[in-house]
Short mmCIF file of C-alpha atoms in Angstrom, two decimals:
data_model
loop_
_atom_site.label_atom_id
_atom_site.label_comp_id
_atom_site.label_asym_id
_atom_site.label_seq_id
_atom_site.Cartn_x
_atom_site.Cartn_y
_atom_site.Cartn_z
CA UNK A 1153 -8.76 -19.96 -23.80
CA UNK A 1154 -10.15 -16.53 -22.84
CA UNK A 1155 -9.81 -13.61 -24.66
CA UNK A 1156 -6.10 -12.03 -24.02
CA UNK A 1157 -6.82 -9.25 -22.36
CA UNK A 1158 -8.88 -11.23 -19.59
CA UNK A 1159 -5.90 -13.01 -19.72
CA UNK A 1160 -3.75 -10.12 -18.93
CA UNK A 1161 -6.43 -9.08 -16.19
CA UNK A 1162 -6.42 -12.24 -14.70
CA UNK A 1163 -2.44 -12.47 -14.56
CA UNK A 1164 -2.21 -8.91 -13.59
CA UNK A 1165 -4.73 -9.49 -10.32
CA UNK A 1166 -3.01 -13.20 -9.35
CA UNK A 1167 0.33 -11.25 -9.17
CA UNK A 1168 -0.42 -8.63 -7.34
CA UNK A 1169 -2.28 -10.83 -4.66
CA UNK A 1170 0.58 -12.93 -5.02
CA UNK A 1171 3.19 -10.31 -4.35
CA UNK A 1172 1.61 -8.48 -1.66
CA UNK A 1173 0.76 -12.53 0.35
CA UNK A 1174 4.69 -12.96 -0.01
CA UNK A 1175 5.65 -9.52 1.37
CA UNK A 1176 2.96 -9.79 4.26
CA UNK A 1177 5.05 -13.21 4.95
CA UNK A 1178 8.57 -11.45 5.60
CA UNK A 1179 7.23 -8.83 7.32
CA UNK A 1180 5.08 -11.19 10.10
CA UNK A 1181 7.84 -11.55 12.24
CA UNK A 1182 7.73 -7.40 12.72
CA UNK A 1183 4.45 -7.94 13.94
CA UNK A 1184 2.86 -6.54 10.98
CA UNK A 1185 -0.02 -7.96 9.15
CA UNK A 1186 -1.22 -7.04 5.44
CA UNK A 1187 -3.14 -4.45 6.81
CA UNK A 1188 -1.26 -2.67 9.02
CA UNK A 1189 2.08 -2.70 6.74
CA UNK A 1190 -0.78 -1.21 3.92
CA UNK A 1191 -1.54 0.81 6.48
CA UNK A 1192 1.78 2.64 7.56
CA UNK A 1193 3.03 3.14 3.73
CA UNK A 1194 -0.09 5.04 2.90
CA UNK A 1195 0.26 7.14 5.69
CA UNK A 1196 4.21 7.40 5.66
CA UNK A 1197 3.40 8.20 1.70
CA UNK A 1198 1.19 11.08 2.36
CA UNK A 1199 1.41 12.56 5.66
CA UNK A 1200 -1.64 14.89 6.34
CA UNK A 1201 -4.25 12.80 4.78
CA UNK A 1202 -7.81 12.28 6.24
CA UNK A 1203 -9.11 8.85 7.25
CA UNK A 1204 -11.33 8.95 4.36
CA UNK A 1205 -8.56 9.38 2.07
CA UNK A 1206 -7.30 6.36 3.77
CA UNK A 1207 -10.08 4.36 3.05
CA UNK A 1208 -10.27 5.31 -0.72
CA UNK A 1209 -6.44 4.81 -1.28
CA UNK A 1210 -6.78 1.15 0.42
CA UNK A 1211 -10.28 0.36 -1.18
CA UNK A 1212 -11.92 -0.53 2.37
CA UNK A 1213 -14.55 1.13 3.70
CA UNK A 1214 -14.54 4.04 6.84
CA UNK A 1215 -15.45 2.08 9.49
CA UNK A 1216 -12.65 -0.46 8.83
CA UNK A 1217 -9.90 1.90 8.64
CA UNK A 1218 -10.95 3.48 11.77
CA UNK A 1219 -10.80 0.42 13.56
CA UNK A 1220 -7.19 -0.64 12.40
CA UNK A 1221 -6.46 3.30 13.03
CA UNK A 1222 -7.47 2.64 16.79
CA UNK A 1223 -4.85 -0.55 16.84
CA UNK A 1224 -2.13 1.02 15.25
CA UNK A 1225 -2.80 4.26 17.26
CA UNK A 1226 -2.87 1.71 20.89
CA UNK A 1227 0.73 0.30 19.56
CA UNK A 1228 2.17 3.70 19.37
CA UNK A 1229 2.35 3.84 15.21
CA UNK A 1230 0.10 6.45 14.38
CA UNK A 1231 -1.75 9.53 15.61
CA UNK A 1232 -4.68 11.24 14.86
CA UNK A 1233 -4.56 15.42 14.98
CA UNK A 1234 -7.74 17.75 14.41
CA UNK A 1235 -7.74 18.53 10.31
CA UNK A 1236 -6.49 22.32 9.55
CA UNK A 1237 -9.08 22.34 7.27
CA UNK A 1238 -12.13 20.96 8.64
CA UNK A 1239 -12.82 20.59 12.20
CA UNK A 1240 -15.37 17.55 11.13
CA UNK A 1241 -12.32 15.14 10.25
CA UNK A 1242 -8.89 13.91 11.32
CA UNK A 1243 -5.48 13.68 9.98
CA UNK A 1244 -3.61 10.92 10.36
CA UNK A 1245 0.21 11.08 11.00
CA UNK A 1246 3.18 8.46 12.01
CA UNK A 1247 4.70 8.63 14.91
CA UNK A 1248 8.12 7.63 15.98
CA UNK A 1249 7.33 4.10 16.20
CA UNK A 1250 5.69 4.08 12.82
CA UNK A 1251 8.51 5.97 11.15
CA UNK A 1252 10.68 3.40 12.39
CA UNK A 1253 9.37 0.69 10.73
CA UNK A 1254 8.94 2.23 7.67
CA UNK A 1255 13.02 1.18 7.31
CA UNK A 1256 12.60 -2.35 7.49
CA UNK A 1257 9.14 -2.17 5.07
CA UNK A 1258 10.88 -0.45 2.46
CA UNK A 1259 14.05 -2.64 2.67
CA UNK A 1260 11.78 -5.71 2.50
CA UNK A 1261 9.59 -4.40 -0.05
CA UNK A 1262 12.66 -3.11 -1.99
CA UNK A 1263 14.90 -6.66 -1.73
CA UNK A 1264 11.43 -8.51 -2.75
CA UNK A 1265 11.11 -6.55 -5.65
CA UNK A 1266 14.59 -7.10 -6.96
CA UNK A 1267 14.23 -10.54 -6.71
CA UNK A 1268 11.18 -10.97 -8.20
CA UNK A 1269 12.60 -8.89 -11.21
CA UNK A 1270 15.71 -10.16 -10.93
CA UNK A 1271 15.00 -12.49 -14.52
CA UNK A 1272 13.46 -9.28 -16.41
CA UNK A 1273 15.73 -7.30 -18.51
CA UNK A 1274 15.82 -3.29 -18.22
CA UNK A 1275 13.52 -3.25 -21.21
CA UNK A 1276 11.15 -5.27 -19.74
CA UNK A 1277 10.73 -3.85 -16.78
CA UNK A 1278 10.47 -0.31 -19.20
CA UNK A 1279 7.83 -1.92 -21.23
CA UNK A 1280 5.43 -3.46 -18.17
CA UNK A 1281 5.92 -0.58 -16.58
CA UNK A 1282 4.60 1.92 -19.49
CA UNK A 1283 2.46 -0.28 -19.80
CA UNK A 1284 0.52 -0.65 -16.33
CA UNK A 1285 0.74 3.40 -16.04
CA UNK A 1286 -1.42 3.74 -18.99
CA UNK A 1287 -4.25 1.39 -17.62
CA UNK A 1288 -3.65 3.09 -14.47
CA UNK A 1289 -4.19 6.39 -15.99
CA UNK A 1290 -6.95 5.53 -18.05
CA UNK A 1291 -8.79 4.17 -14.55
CA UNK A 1292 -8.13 7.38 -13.13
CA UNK A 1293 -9.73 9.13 -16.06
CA UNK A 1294 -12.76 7.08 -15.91
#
């Protein structure tokens, strides 16, 4: 057996994948694969940000999010709109359609998540929690 904290990386990254497959299986029958349901929440969680910033916060690079930008832009999800700031880059903004299905991804993200926690006591859930912020801050201090 490894050392435990490759353990802990190695349970850490299987869950994650695991819990992001499951939730991209309820939400297929919206018509929403991994990467356009990634898509919308980053957007619907910060409004105004620039496709870059898009690419960063979903670890893909440019060219990829401006190709799933052009789908979900054809189906009426999201816009594009000059930046205020710099006339080089683009904003990138739900619209009606994409607000709208921001209900059903948060319920299904929200019902998944109780379930999945559903055996974890309060303390627990306290306890993982603390703990993933701190390696979550320390990566952000790196």
């Amino acid at each position: 057996m490894g050392l435990p904290q490759e353990s802990f990386a190695g349970t850490l990254h299987e869950t994650a994948r695991l819990w992001r497959t499951e939730l991209d299986r309820r939400l297929r029958p919206l018509g929403l694969s991994q990467a356009k349901w990634r898509m919308l929440v980053h957007v619907a969680c910060s409004d105004d940000c620039t496709q870059a910033e898009l690419a960063a916060r979903l670890g893909v690079e440019a060219p990829t999010v401006v190709g799933l930008l052009d789908r979900l832009t054809a189906d009426g999800l999201v816009e594009r709109r000059e930046s205020p700031h710099d006339r080089r880059s683009k904003t990138v903004h739900l619209c009606e359609g994409g607000r709208a299905l921001m209900r059903p991804i948060t319920e299904m993200a929200e019902s998944l998540s109780r379930e999945l926690l559903a055996n974890l006591s309060a303390e627990e859930i306290a306890i993982s929690t603390a703990a993933l912020k701190k390696i979550r801050d320390r990566l952000l201090s790196l």
